[in-house]
Each structure stands twice: as structure tokens, then as C-alpha cells.
XYZ file of N, CA and C in Angstrom:
873
model
N -22.768 -4.059 7.196
C -22.380 -5.235 6.423
C -21.001 -5.723 6.858
N -20.773 -6.991 6.674
C -19.464 -7.542 6.972
C -18.462 -7.092 5.912
N -17.191 -6.864 6.283
C -16.188 -6.510 5.285
C -15.919 -7.677 4.355
N -15.513 -7.343 3.129
C -15.215 -8.372 2.139
C -14.020 -9.200 2.602
N -14.099 -10.498 2.447
C -12.979 -11.385 2.751
C -12.430 -11.892 1.422
N -11.340 -11.318 0.974
C -10.792 -11.677 -0.320
C -10.226 -13.087 -0.285
N -10.268 -13.786 -1.428
C -9.641 -15.101 -1.563
C -8.165 -14.861 -1.815
N -7.331 -15.339 -0.904
C -5.918 -14.995 -0.955
C -5.093 -15.922 -1.815
N -5.435 -17.185 -1.898
C -4.593 -18.108 -2.653
C -5.341 -19.380 -2.940
N -4.870 -20.081 -3.947
C -5.393 -21.399 -4.263
C -4.549 -22.457 -3.567
N -5.178 -23.484 -3.111
C -4.450 -24.624 -2.573
C -3.994 -24.478 -1.140
N -4.451 -23.454 -0.441
C -4.103 -23.304 0.969
C -5.080 -24.119 1.795
N -4.565 -25.025 2.575
C -5.413 -25.912 3.354
C -5.918 -25.217 4.609
N -7.086 -25.624 5.082
C -7.703 -24.972 6.231
C -6.878 -25.132 7.507
N -5.995 -26.133 7.550
C -5.199 -26.338 8.751
C -3.828 -25.670 8.645
N -3.551 -24.947 7.549
C -2.292 -24.227 7.420
C -2.268 -23.055 8.386
N -1.152 -22.895 9.100
C -1.013 -21.759 10.002
C -0.756 -20.473 9.212
N -0.027 -20.585 8.121
C 0.262 -19.429 7.275
C 0.697 -19.922 5.898
N 0.757 -18.979 4.949
C 1.229 -19.308 3.604
C 2.251 -18.254 3.189
N 3.362 -18.710 2.625
C 4.407 -17.811 2.122
C 4.590 -18.076 0.634
N 4.771 -17.003 -0.129
C 4.943 -17.197 -1.567
C 5.813 -16.104 -2.167
N 6.377 -16.437 -3.316
C 7.128 -15.480 -4.121
C 6.373 -15.300 -5.431
N 6.173 -14.053 -5.838
C 5.413 -13.750 -7.047
C 6.287 -12.972 -8.015
N 6.318 -13.434 -9.278
C 7.004 -12.722 -10.350
C 6.027 -12.567 -11.509
N 5.692 -11.315 -11.827
C 4.701 -11.021 -12.858
C 5.166 -9.828 -13.695
N 4.572 -9.646 -14.869
C 4.897 -8.441 -15.641
C 4.499 -7.158 -14.915
N 3.444 -7.232 -14.092
C 2.999 -6.071 -13.328
C 2.153 -6.552 -12.161
N 2.006 -5.702 -11.151
C 1.154 -6.047 -10.016
C -0.298 -5.941 -10.456
N -1.041 -7.026 -10.292
C -2.355 -7.122 -10.933
C -3.513 -7.307 -9.959
N -3.274 -7.237 -8.657
C -4.372 -7.449 -7.720
C -5.332 -6.267 -7.750
N -6.576 -6.508 -7.363
C -7.561 -5.452 -7.262
C -7.539 -4.854 -5.858
N -8.101 -3.695 -5.719
C -8.248 -3.058 -4.416
C -9.118 -3.959 -3.534
N -8.595 -4.357 -2.384
C -9.289 -5.357 -1.585
C -8.827 -5.303 -0.131
N -9.477 -6.072 0.702
C -9.037 -6.254 2.081
C -9.468 -7.625 2.545
N -8.864 -8.118 3.622
C -9.129 -9.476 4.099
C -8.782 -9.591 5.571
N -9.341 -10.600 6.176
C -9.124 -10.819 7.606
C -7.669 -11.163 7.909
N -7.019 -11.869 7.001
C -5.642 -12.295 7.215
C -4.671 -11.115 7.239
N -3.672 -11.200 8.098
C -2.567 -10.250 8.062
C -1.667 -10.583 6.878
N -0.968 -9.592 6.380
C -0.133 -9.788 5.196
C 1.177 -9.027 5.341
N 2.277 -9.722 5.162
C 3.604 -9.121 5.142
C 4.077 -9.124 3.694
N 4.460 -7.960 3.173
C 4.816 -7.830 1.762
C 6.173 -7.151 1.616
N 7.064 -7.795 0.873
C 8.336 -7.174 0.491
C 8.345 -6.995 -1.016
N 8.512 -5.756 -1.477
C 8.608 -5.478 -2.910
C 10.066 -5.644 -3.312
N 10.355 -6.752 -3.968
C 11.725 -7.020 -4.410
C 12.064 -6.132 -5.601
N 11.100 -6.028 -6.521
C 11.311 -5.252 -7.737
C 9.984 -4.667 -8.190
N 9.981 -3.388 -8.513
C 8.763 -2.753 -8.997
C 8.557 -1.402 -8.356
N 7.800 -0.556 -9.014
C 7.448 0.749 -8.464
C 6.139 1.203 -9.072
N 5.465 2.102 -8.389
C 4.172 2.588 -8.851
C 3.423 3.231 -7.703
N 2.103 3.163 -7.764
C 1.264 3.749 -6.723
C 0.722 2.655 -5.811
N 0.472 3.031 -4.564
C -0.202 2.100 -3.666
C -1.166 2.847 -2.767
N -2.205 2.142 -2.349
C -3.148 2.654 -1.360
C -3.115 1.706 -0.175
N -2.968 2.251 1.006
C -3.082 1.482 2.241
C -3.970 2.286 3.184
N -5.190 1.825 3.400
C -6.149 2.599 4.178
C -6.475 3.895 3.461
N -6.200 5.023 4.122
C -6.431 6.317 3.479
C -5.135 6.955 2.992
N -4.038 6.186 2.973
C -2.758 6.697 2.478
C -2.603 6.383 1.001
N -2.345 7.410 0.211
C -2.033 7.257 -1.207
C -0.575 7.639 -1.366
N 0.248 6.738 -1.882
C 1.675 7.003 -1.906
C 2.325 6.272 -3.074
N 3.608 6.573 -3.282
C 4.412 5.914 -4.318
C 5.240 4.817 -3.650
N 5.335 3.669 -4.292
C 6.185 2.613 -3.739
C 7.340 2.320 -4.687
N 8.415 1.806 -4.116
C 9.587 1.440 -4.908
C 10.162 0.124 -4.396
N 11.073 -0.430 -5.171
C 11.733 -1.676 -4.793
C 12.363 -1.532 -3.411
N 12.258 -2.596 -2.636
C 12.921 -2.637 -1.336
C 12.011 -2.431 -0.147
N 10.800 -1.918 -0.354
C 9.969 -1.626 0.810
C 9.436 -2.902 1.454
N 9.156 -2.797 2.752
C 8.603 -3.905 3.528
C 7.410 -3.375 4.310
N 6.233 -3.923 4.021
C 4.987 -3.450 4.618
C 4.285 -4.609 5.318
N 3.785 -4.345 6.522
C 2.966 -5.329 7.227
C 1.567 -4.756 7.386
N 0.565 -5.515 6.941
C -0.827 -5.088 6.981
C -1.595 -5.919 7.990
N -2.281 -5.249 8.910
C -3.151 -5.944 9.839
C -4.466 -6.324 9.177
N -5.373 -6.859 9.953
C -6.653 -7.330 9.427
C -7.480 -6.193 8.836
N -8.075 -6.477 7.689
C -9.150 -5.667 7.099
C -8.768 -4.245 6.731
N -7.496 -3.996 6.449
C -7.139 -2.671 5.949
C -7.090 -2.742 4.420
N -7.887 -1.930 3.716
C -7.905 -1.984 2.244
C -6.551 -1.586 1.663
N -6.178 -2.244 0.570
C -4.861 -1.985 -0.019
C -4.804 -2.428 -1.473
N -3.863 -1.847 -2.197
C -3.540 -2.285 -3.554
C -2.185 -1.706 -3.927
N -1.408 -2.479 -4.672
C -0.185 -1.997 -5.309
C -0.472 -1.960 -6.808
N -0.184 -0.834 -7.445
C -0.557 -0.665 -8.846
C 0.617 -0.080 -9.623
N 0.975 -0.711 -10.744
C 2.011 -0.174 -11.615
C 1.428 0.845 -12.570
N 2.186 1.900 -12.841
C 1.759 2.853 -13.845
C 2.043 2.296 -15.233
N 1.359 2.811 -16.239
C 1.425 2.230 -17.582
C 2.840 2.200 -18.144
N 3.590 3.294 -17.932
C 4.926 3.343 -18.531
C 5.882 2.362 -17.876
N 5.500 1.827 -16.711
C 6.357 0.860 -16.022
C 5.878 -0.566 -16.241
N 4.868 -0.748 -17.062
C 4.291 -2.066 -17.287
C 4.597 -2.523 -18.698
N 5.319 -3.619 -18.809
C 5.679 -4.138 -20.127
C 5.527 -5.646 -20.111
N 4.431 -6.136 -20.673
C 4.159 -7.568 -20.628
C 5.138 -8.369 -21.476
N 5.865 -7.686 -22.389
C 6.812 -8.386 -23.251
C 8.238 -8.349 -22.716
N 8.402 -7.784 -21.526
C 9.742 -7.684 -20.949
C 10.324 -9.072 -20.715
N 11.653 -9.265 -20.938
C 12.266 -10.580 -20.750
C 12.221 -11.075 -19.313
N 12.204 -10.129 -18.349
C 12.115 -10.498 -16.946
C 10.913 -9.799 -16.332
N 10.247 -10.463 -15.369
C 9.083 -9.828 -14.730
C 9.467 -8.525 -14.044
N 8.626 -7.516 -14.210
C 8.893 -6.245 -13.557
C 8.422 -6.271 -12.113
N 7.341 -6.986 -11.842
C 6.769 -7.027 -10.498
C 7.232 -8.295 -9.780
N 7.975 -8.123 -8.728
C 8.540 -9.261 -7.981
C 8.333 -8.976 -6.496
N 7.650 -9.863 -5.814
C 7.377 -9.649 -4.390
C 7.448 -10.949 -3.610
N 7.670 -10.813 -2.320
C 7.551 -11.912 -1.360
C 6.411 -11.561 -0.422
N 5.638 -12.553 -0.012
C 4.535 -12.258 0.908
C 4.287 -13.423 1.854
N 3.754 -13.091 3.007
C 3.312 -14.073 4.001
C 1.925 -13.654 4.463
N 0.985 -14.597 4.479
C -0.365 -14.353 4.991
C -0.619 -15.285 6.177
N -1.278 -14.758 7.202
C -1.712 -15.631 8.300
C -2.944 -15.033 8.961
N -3.761 -15.919 9.520
C -4.942 -15.494 10.252
C -4.518 -15.117 11.671
N -4.692 -13.854 12.086
C -4.175 -13.431 13.398
C -4.833 -14.131 14.576
N -6.138 -14.372 14.492
C -6.828 -15.031 15.604
C -6.315 -16.453 15.786
N -6.111 -17.128 14.684
C -5.619 -18.509 14.730
C -4.194 -18.561 15.299
N -3.352 -17.636 14.840
C -1.971 -17.606 15.314
C -1.917 -17.294 16.805
N -2.673 -16.291 17.244
C -2.653 -15.915 18.659
C -3.182 -17.032 19.552
N -4.163 -17.775 19.050
C -4.689 -18.902 19.817
C -3.593 -19.929 20.085
N -2.809 -20.220 19.062
C -1.720 -21.196 19.232
C -0.614 -20.627 20.130
N -0.284 -19.351 19.961
C 0.797 -18.756 20.749
C 0.447 -18.632 22.219
N -0.825 -18.440 22.524
C -1.240 -18.229 23.905
C -0.916 -19.422 24.800
N -0.749 -20.584 24.198
C -0.416 -21.780 24.975
C 1.012 -21.728 25.508
N 1.823 -20.800 24.965
C 3.245 -20.760 25.339
C 3.598 -19.570 26.224
N 2.612 -18.756 26.593
C 2.931 -17.649 27.498
C 2.249 -16.355 27.101
N 2.794 -15.253 27.612
C 2.209 -13.928 27.411
C 2.347 -13.486 25.953
N 1.252 -13.087 25.359
C 1.283 -12.700 23.943
C 0.869 -11.226 23.761
N 0.896 -10.447 24.853
C 0.412 -9.069 24.762
C 1.218 -8.223 23.786
N 2.536 -8.454 23.707
C 3.366 -7.657 22.801
C 2.967 -7.900 21.349
N 2.726 -9.158 21.005
C 2.314 -9.489 19.636
C 0.911 -8.947 19.362
N 0.009 -9.096 20.340
C -1.357 -8.577 20.179
C -1.332 -7.068 19.941
N -0.520 -6.364 20.691
C -0.421 -4.918 20.552
C 0.076 -4.539 19.169
N 1.071 -5.268 18.680
C 1.608 -4.972 17.354
C 0.573 -5.236 16.261
N -0.169 -6.331 16.377
C -1.186 -6.652 15.372
C -2.312 -5.612 15.367
N -2.599 -5.053 16.518
C -3.599 -3.984 16.586
C -3.098 -2.727 15.877
N -1.846 -2.337 16.148
C -1.254 -1.187 15.462
C -1.242 -1.404 13.951
N -0.992 -2.634 13.552
C -0.850 -2.948 12.125
C -2.157 -2.821 11.360
N -3.272 -2.618 12.044
C -4.535 -2.369 11.345
C -4.512 -1.018 10.643
N -3.479 -0.212 10.905
C -3.238 1.015 10.144
C -2.163 0.812 9.076
N -1.575 -0.387 9.025
C -0.469 -0.638 8.106
C 0.831 -0.147 8.709
N 1.884 -0.948 8.596
C 3.188 -0.629 9.183
C 4.260 -0.756 8.104
N 5.110 0.258 8.000
C 6.291 0.147 7.142
C 7.502 -0.053 8.033
N 8.213 -1.158 7.800
C 9.399 -1.481 8.589
C 10.637 -0.940 7.892
N 11.576 -0.440 8.678
C 12.749 0.212 8.121
C 14.005 -0.296 8.821
N 15.118 0.295 8.413
C 16.366 0.091 9.118
C 16.768 -1.383 9.202
N 17.388 -1.742 10.323
C 17.914 -3.090 10.508
C 16.812 -4.147 10.522
N 15.663 -3.816 11.074
C 14.558 -4.776 11.136
C 14.137 -5.220 9.745
N 14.092 -4.282 8.808
C 13.712 -4.634 7.441
C 14.693 -5.646 6.856
N 15.964 -5.412 7.035
C 16.977 -6.336 6.498
C 16.831 -7.723 7.112
N 16.616 -7.772 8.422
C 16.491 -9.062 9.099
C 15.254 -9.822 8.627
N 14.127 -9.115 8.528
C 12.878 -9.766 8.147
C 12.930 -10.243 6.699
N 13.471 -9.432 5.804
C 13.559 -9.840 4.392
C 14.417 -11.098 4.252
N 15.511 -11.155 4.968
C 16.380 -12.341 4.936
C 15.610 -13.584 5.381
N 14.814 -13.445 6.436
C 14.031 -14.573 6.940
C 12.899 -14.948 5.982
N 12.357 -13.965 5.271
C 11.305 -14.261 4.291
C 11.841 -15.128 3.162
N 13.037 -14.837 2.712
C 13.651 -15.688 1.680
C 13.877 -17.099 2.228
N 14.336 -17.181 3.486
C 14.589 -18.494 4.084
C 13.310 -19.311 4.217
N 12.220 -18.650 4.597
C 10.985 -19.369 4.892
C 10.423 -20.054 3.649
N 10.747 -19.507 2.480
C 10.278 -20.112 1.229
C 10.903 -21.485 0.990
N 12.067 -21.714 1.598
C 12.796 -22.970 1.386
C 12.574 -23.989 2.506
N 11.822 -23.600 3.530
C 11.680 -24.465 4.696
C 10.326 -25.162 4.726
N 10.235 -26.155 5.575
C 8.941 -26.785 5.832
C 8.907 -27.274 7.276
N 7.744 -27.733 7.694
C 7.612 -28.292 9.034
C 7.843 -27.278 10.134
N 8.404 -27.778 11.229
C 8.595 -26.970 12.429
C 9.528 -25.793 12.192
N 10.566 -25.996 11.381
C 11.522 -24.912 11.148
C 10.858 -23.723 10.450
N 9.882 -24.010 9.605
C 9.146 -22.933 8.928
C 8.345 -22.107 9.937
N 7.719 -22.779 10.889
C 6.938 -22.080 11.916
C 7.844 -21.267 12.828
N 8.990 -21.854 13.185
C 9.960 -21.139 14.033
C 10.421 -19.845 13.356
N 10.635 -19.924 12.048
C 11.082 -18.739 11.300
C 10.003 -17.666 11.278
N 8.744 -18.071 11.148
C 7.646 -17.096 11.220
C 7.633 -16.408 12.581
N 7.841 -17.173 13.648
C 7.852 -16.586 14.987
C 9.031 -15.624 15.156
N 10.165 -15.935 14.534
C 11.300 -15.003 14.558
C 10.919 -13.689 13.894
N 10.227 -13.778 12.772
C 9.785 -12.576 12.061
C 8.849 -11.752 12.937
N 7.888 -12.413 13.565
C 6.943 -11.712 14.433
C 7.652 -11.053 15.612
N 8.636 -11.726 16.170
C 9.373 -11.176 17.302
C 10.138 -9.918 16.892
N 10.769 -9.954 15.722
C 11.518 -8.782 15.237
C 10.566 -7.609 15.009
N 9.452 -7.877 14.351
C 8.514 -6.799 14.023
C 7.892 -6.201 15.276
N 7.482 -7.043 16.202
C 6.808 -6.542 17.398
C 7.766 -5.872 18.376
N 9.069 -6.091 18.200
C 10.071 -5.461 19.069
C 10.645 -4.186 18.454
N 10.349 -3.943 17.190
C 10.913 -2.797 16.474
C 10.308 -1.487 16.990
N 11.113 -0.447 17.039
C 10.632 0.876 17.478
C 10.795 1.923 16.374
N 11.274 1.526 15.199
C 11.557 2.486 14.134
C 10.621 2.320 12.945
N 9.436 1.804 13.189
C 8.472 1.615 12.111
C 7.669 2.894 11.886
N 6.949 2.935 10.755
C 6.025 4.033 10.468
C 4.622 3.459 10.304
N 3.635 4.095 10.942
C 2.239 3.732 10.721
C 1.735 4.501 9.509
N 0.980 3.827 8.638
C 0.669 4.394 7.332
C -0.689 5.090 7.259
N -1.762 4.404 7.564
C -3.082 5.046 7.549
C -3.180 6.010 8.734
N -4.039 7.010 8.600
C -4.173 8.006 9.665
C -4.784 7.384 10.919
N -4.585 8.040 12.046
C -4.988 7.485 13.334
C -6.506 7.304 13.428
N -7.256 8.112 12.706
C -8.717 8.034 12.760
C -9.312 7.216 11.624
N -8.451 6.518 10.868
C -8.957 5.790 9.702
C -9.896 4.649 10.120
N -11.021 4.555 9.415
C -11.981 3.464 9.605
C -12.321 2.888 8.242
N -12.349 1.586 8.138
C -12.697 0.938 6.877
C -14.214 0.960 6.679
N -14.666 1.802 5.745
C -16.094 1.912 5.458
C -16.503 1.153 4.201
N -15.582 0.405 3.608
C -15.909 -0.274 2.353
C -16.854 -1.446 2.597
N -17.712 -1.683 1.608
C -18.638 -2.798 1.638
C -18.354 -3.699 0.444
N -18.925 -4.889 0.493
C -18.626 -5.905 -0.514
C -18.785 -5.380 -1.939
N -19.907 -4.703 -2.219
C -20.189 -4.296 -3.590
C -19.391 -3.074 -4.026
N -18.634 -2.437 -3.107
C -17.825 -1.276 -3.463
C -16.523 -1.645 -4.161
N -16.018 -2.838 -3.901
C -14.641 -3.171 -4.207
C -14.298 -2.987 -5.687
N -15.082 -3.563 -6.577
C -14.764 -3.505 -8.001
C -14.887 -2.084 -8.544
N -15.940 -1.361 -8.108
C -16.127 0.010 -8.576
C -14.963 0.898 -8.135
N -14.550 0.776 -6.874
C -13.447 1.596 -6.382
C -12.137 1.228 -7.062
N -11.956 -0.042 -7.364
C -10.754 -0.468 -8.059
C -10.665 0.189 -9.436
N -11.783 0.246 -10.150
C -11.807 0.889 -11.457
C -11.490 2.379 -11.340
N -12.041 3.024 -10.322
C -11.795 4.451 -10.112
C -10.329 4.708 -9.787
N -9.770 3.938 -8.871
C -8.379 4.137 -8.478
C -7.435 3.910 -9.656
N -7.674 2.861 -10.406
C -6.778 2.567 -11.524
C -6.857 3.650 -12.590
N -8.048 4.195 -12.816
C -8.162 5.291 -13.784
C -7.367 6.510 -13.301
N -7.491 6.829 -12.012
C -6.748 7.964 -11.466
C -5.251 7.723 -11.570
N -4.800 6.542 -11.199
C -3.379 6.230 -11.223
C -2.791 6.311 -12.629
N -3.591 5.954 -13.625
C -3.111 5.969 -15.006
C -3.218 7.340 -15.663
N -3.989 8.254 -15.064
C -4.275 9.532 -15.729
C -4.071 10.760 -14.855
N -3.436 10.620 -13.692
C -3.362 11.733 -12.748
C -2.565 12.917 -13.279
N -1.716 12.714 -14.283
C -0.931 13.821 -14.831
C -1.738 14.692 -15.784
N -2.935 14.225 -16.117
C -3.855 15.015 -16.935
C -4.944 15.602 -16.033
N -5.733 16.509 -16.589
C -6.859 17.075 -15.860
C -8.026 16.093 -15.918
N -8.371 15.476 -14.787
C -9.474 14.512 -14.732
C -10.717 15.249 -14.244
N -11.678 15.411 -15.119
C -12.890 16.130 -14.721
C -13.769 15.252 -13.843
N -14.611 15.902 -13.071
C -15.538 15.172 -12.214
C -16.515 14.348 -13.050
N -16.933 14.891 -14.185
C -17.834 14.144 -15.075
C -17.171 12.867 -15.580
N -15.890 12.960 -15.918
C -15.166 11.798 -16.447
C -15.058 10.699 -15.398
N -14.635 11.049 -14.191
C -14.441 10.019 -13.170
C -15.780 9.461 -12.692
N -16.824 10.286 -12.702
C -18.151 9.783 -12.345
C -18.626 8.771 -13.377
N -18.315 9.016 -14.645
C -18.663 8.053 -15.701
C -17.926 6.728 -15.502
N -16.672 6.788 -15.074
C -15.912 5.568 -14.800
C -16.612 4.736 -13.732
N -17.169 5.421 -12.731
C -17.880 4.740 -11.643
C -19.332 4.428 -11.996
N -19.753 4.885 -13.198
C -21.140 4.688 -13.641
C -22.130 5.317 -12.662
N -21.848 6.586 -12.292
C -22.686 7.324 -11.346
C -22.806 8.759 -11.831
N -23.801 9.492 -11.327
C -23.822 10.927 -11.597
C -22.842 11.619 -10.656
N -22.492 12.860 -10.946
C -21.418 13.526 -10.211
C -21.743 13.701 -8.732
N -22.986 14.034 -8.415
C -23.370 14.243 -7.013
C -23.238 12.934 -6.230
N -23.783 11.852 -6.814
C -23.720 10.554 -6.137
C -22.270 10.093 -5.992
N -21.461 10.336 -7.035
C -20.062 9.916 -6.974
C -19.316 10.636 -5.859
N -19.505 11.955 -5.736
C -18.802 12.720 -4.700
C -19.124 12.192 -3.308
N -20.394 11.894 -3.060
C -20.790 11.344 -1.765
C -20.193 9.949 -1.556
N -20.269 9.135 -2.590
C -19.756 7.768 -2.536
C -18.256 7.766 -2.249
N -17.513 8.589 -2.996
C -16.052 8.606 -2.871
C -15.623 9.135 -1.501
N -16.255 10.215 -1.043
C -15.884 10.810 0.249
C -16.220 9.870 1.407
N -17.352 9.163 1.308
C -17.755 8.271 2.389
C -16.779 7.117 2.551
N -16.165 6.680 1.460
C -15.310 5.493 1.526
C -13.823 5.804 1.678
N -13.367 6.903 1.119
C -11.949 7.246 1.244
C -11.687 8.251 2.354
N -12.748 8.877 2.869
C -12.631 9.909 3.891
C -11.856 11.126 3.393
N -11.907 11.352 2.083
C -11.314 12.543 1.482
C -12.028 12.831 0.169
N -11.953 14.078 -0.292
C -12.606 14.442 -1.538
C -11.837 13.878 -2.728
N -12.511 13.846 -3.874
C -11.853 13.373 -5.097
C -10.645 14.243 -5.423
N -10.789 15.562 -5.314
C -9.673 16.471 -5.614
C -8.500 16.229 -4.676
N -8.783 16.036 -3.406
C -7.714 15.771 -2.439
C -6.990 14.480 -2.780
N -7.743 13.450 -3.149
C -7.138 12.171 -3.490
C -6.211 12.308 -4.698
N -6.663 13.008 -5.737
C -5.836 13.200 -6.933
C -4.574 13.976 -6.584
N -4.706 15.015 -5.778
C -3.523 15.793 -5.395
C -2.540 14.965 -4.576
N -3.032 14.088 -3.716
C -2.138 13.214 -2.952
C -1.428 12.228 -3.872
N -2.122 11.763 -4.898
C -1.498 10.885 -5.882
C -0.376 11.619 -6.607
N -0.641 12.856 -7.001
C 0.372 13.656 -7.706
C 1.573 13.954 -6.808
N 1.304 14.273 -5.546
C 2.402 14.585 -4.625
C 3.247 13.341 -4.346
N 2.593 12.175 -4.267
C 3.352 10.937 -4.084
C 4.320 10.706 -5.224
N 3.873 10.978 -6.447
C 4.748 10.841 -7.618
C 5.856 11.892 -7.583
N 5.516 13.100 -7.140
C 6.515 14.163 -7.041
C 7.644 13.778 -6.085
N 7.298 13.094 -5.005
C 8.319 12.670 -4.033
C 9.350 11.763 -4.691
N 8.910 10.920 -5.601
C 9.846 10.063 -6.329
C 10.743 10.908 -7.229
N 10.133 11.831 -7.974
C 10.897 12.645 -8.917
C 11.892 13.561 -8.221
N 11.581 13.987 -7.007
C 12.483 14.877 -6.275
C 13.796 14.190 -5.891
N 13.824 12.880 -5.996
C 15.063 12.155 -5.739
C 16.105 12.380 -6.816
N 15.689 12.895 -7.965
C 16.616 13.237 -9.050
C 17.006 14.703 -8.903
N 18.199 14.981 -8.418
C 18.601 16.360 -8.120
C 18.767 17.211 -9.367
N 18.807 16.558 -10.542
C 18.964 17.313 -11.779
C 17.638 17.899 -12.265
N 16.520 17.337 -11.826
C 15.202 17.807 -12.278
C 14.797 19.057 -11.515
N 14.341 20.083 -12.236
C 13.914 21.313 -11.561
C 12.546 21.115 -10.914
N 12.296 21.840 -9.843
C 11.016 21.734 -9.148
C 9.874 22.194 -10.043
N 10.123 23.176 -10.896
C 9.104 23.631 -11.845
C 8.723 22.509 -12.807
N 9.729 21.828 -13.364
C 9.451 20.724 -14.296
C 8.693 19.602 -13.592
N 9.063 19.316 -12.350
C 8.391 18.257 -11.589
C 6.925 18.618 -11.355
N 6.665 19.877 -11.036
C 5.282 20.311 -10.803
C 4.402 20.026 -12.010
N 4.883 20.383 -13.197
C 4.087 20.158 -14.409
C 4.027 18.681 -14.775
N 5.103 17.951 -14.523
C 5.128 16.509 -14.820
C 4.104 15.759 -13.976
N 3.833 16.264 -12.786
C 2.890 15.594 -11.887
C 1.434 15.993 -12.129
N 1.211 16.956 -13.014
C -0.159 17.317 -13.350
C -0.644 18.634 -12.783
N 0.223 19.388 -12.090
C -0.184 20.685 -11.576
C -0.046 21.741 -12.669
N -0.978 22.688 -12.703
C -0.958 23.680 -13.775
C -0.137 24.915 -13.441
N 0.348 25.015 -12.206
C 1.303 26.078 -11.868
C 2.094 25.674 -10.624
N 3.257 26.306 -10.475
C 4.192 25.910 -9.417
C 3.678 26.303 -8.041
N 2.970 27.422 -7.930
C 2.505 27.846 -6.611
C 1.488 26.857 -6.045
N 0.599 26.333 -6.901
C -0.341 25.296 -6.449
C 0.404 24.053 -5.991
N 1.421 23.674 -6.759
C 2.235 22.499 -6.401
C 2.880 22.689 -5.038
N 3.523 23.839 -4.830
C 4.196 24.102 -3.552
C 3.206 24.094 -2.393
N 2.028 24.689 -2.629
C 1.030 24.768 -1.568
C 0.517 23.394 -1.171
N 0.131 22.572 -2.166
C -0.385 21.238 -1.853
C 0.712 20.344 -1.270
N 1.930 20.490 -1.764
C 3.032 19.673 -1.246
C 3.236 19.940 0.239
N 3.222 21.223 0.618
C 3.458 21.562 2.019
C 2.313 21.100 2.909
N 1.075 21.157 2.412
C -0.074 20.684 3.183
C 0.036 19.186 3.444
N 0.439 18.428 2.419
C 0.452 16.968 2.517
C 1.709 16.452 3.212
N 2.865 17.033 2.885
C 4.139 16.519 3.402
C 4.709 17.341 4.556
N 4.085 18.475 4.879
C 4.481 19.331 6.012
C 5.813 20.034 5.795
N 6.410 19.888 4.626
C 7.631 20.616 4.256
C 7.486 21.044 2.803
N 8.302 21.982 2.365
C 8.281 22.411 0.970
C 8.973 21.359 0.105
N 8.744 21.384 -1.219
C 9.454 20.446 -2.103
C 10.974 20.568 -1.972
N 11.455 21.786 -1.842
C 12.904 21.981 -1.714
C 13.434 21.379 -0.416
N 12.713 21.582 0.680
C 13.113 20.978 1.956
C 13.065 19.469 1.899
N 12.025 18.934 1.257
C 11.892 17.478 1.123
C 13.086 16.913 0.342
N 13.454 17.581 -0.746
C 14.607 17.113 -1.541
C 15.872 17.119 -0.708
N 16.056 18.156 0.080
C 17.251 18.233 0.936
C 17.289 17.073 1.935
N 16.133 16.733 2.476
C 16.049 15.645 3.458
C 16.414 14.297 2.839
N 15.904 14.018 1.649
C 16.133 12.684 1.070
C 17.503 12.569 0.405
N 18.124 13.695 0.078
C 19.422 13.643 -0.589
C 20.580 13.910 0.362
N 20.250 14.209 1.617
C 21.328 14.521 2.584
C 22.018 13.249 3.050
């Protein structure tokens, strides 16, 4: 089956080369989805869980992510961080969407585009930009919102040049990741992911999560593994470890308290899963981020 092509925006004309927007909401509300268009996202304000391909991780204000074509993704706020009555929106982002085939067709008229093509191919795993490149691109994203005409297009090309020339990025999805999602999977998987994100600190039984998906446990296990390329238990543990990474930034919190706060029933299990997923112990990870 063809991958789902999500509707990205209202009012975007078919002859638009790209669309840039600023979003301010009480919480990030998109569903788990993917689309042909590439997407550049800067999280100005907000934190929670995100999925990019087969990566389950915690996001915070300041990150800059570039997504290539058809990589499934979602940014999701946890309940305690969502307040619809807040005086200011908690979720604030900048984004740019463009069709890569259309852009490359136009660029090819001006010379060699292999560097950009190579970067867009890598970005099908998702790219996190860091260091000086992130600062430069974010500055240009703010500028592009105020521009129109040729200057707006020139600014997009500046962004592409910075990203494709950067050597300090991180690829997010695993090297063997393949998008196995089909059109009718999207809503069911979104419900499953959101339930996990809202309840990962509790013990989520297989019967409970199968009921969320409206499936029996055997069918759910096959369904979930085929689409995420990992077991349900592995996915939940990765969600918990992602949250633990955030908590480890607080040097006053004990590792034992963090283990229980993340939903692990003992510290040895926490240490074991943390080392499997992050390749270092929780204590080593804390030393790295606080050094």
C-alpha cells in the first residue's frame, strides 16, 4: 500500500514552493503521521515525548529537527505539562514544509545538487541539528516568517545550505529503519502511543493496551512489532528511559528515586535497561550531561 500522505495545512496553494508557520497552542496536538513533504521543526517552548521513526525519546525547548520524506513522527505533551487554561501557550514551534522532489527539480536548473540530495536522503531517518548550525537555522526561520517573494526563497536556500554542509548532526531513527505503516494503522497507533505516553509510569498490562487498540493480545503483539520493529515491552522501557534522561539533569534527584518515578519496580532493572538503551549507566550519563 502507499504510505499515508497527511494534510499539512489549510490554504497552501499548489504552486507554493514551501510553507513556513509559527504555532502557539496549549499543547502539541498532532496525531502520529507521516507525509511526503520534508519538515523542519524548531521547538521554541514545550517538552514531552516524541517518536521519530523507531526512536522514542524526550524532547525539550530549543531542539531543531529536520524530517525527510515519509518518516512517521509525533510530538506529544504529557498530561502534567498540558494546561489549556494557561495564560500563555505551552506549545510553541516554528516549522517549514516543502516537497523535496519539487524543490530539487527547481534547484537542478542552477547546477549540481548532489550535496542537497544526499542530505535529504539521510534525513529520511530524521536529523537533529546542533551547535552553531542550530543557532543559524533558527535565526533564519524567524526571519523567513516575515519575508515574502524572492527573499523568502533565498532564505530557504540558505537554510538548506547550512543543514547540508553541517557535520555535527545526529541521525535519529536506526540505520535499518523501514516505514511499515499503512493508511488504516495511523489512528490506532496514535491511540496506543498516547496511552503509553500518559501512563508509562504505571504498570501497563498487555490486556489493557490491547483493549486500547481494540485487538486481542496475540494480534496486538504481532501488529505492534510489525510496525514499530520492537516489542511492546521494549517500547515502554524506551519511553521510561527517555523520561529518565530528562530527570537525570537534576543533580539533586537520586538515581533510585528516578528509577521509581519512571515506572521501574527496582533499581537493578532500571540500570540494566538504561545501559542497554543508552550504552552507559545512569550515573555515567548524568556525568556527561552535567560536565
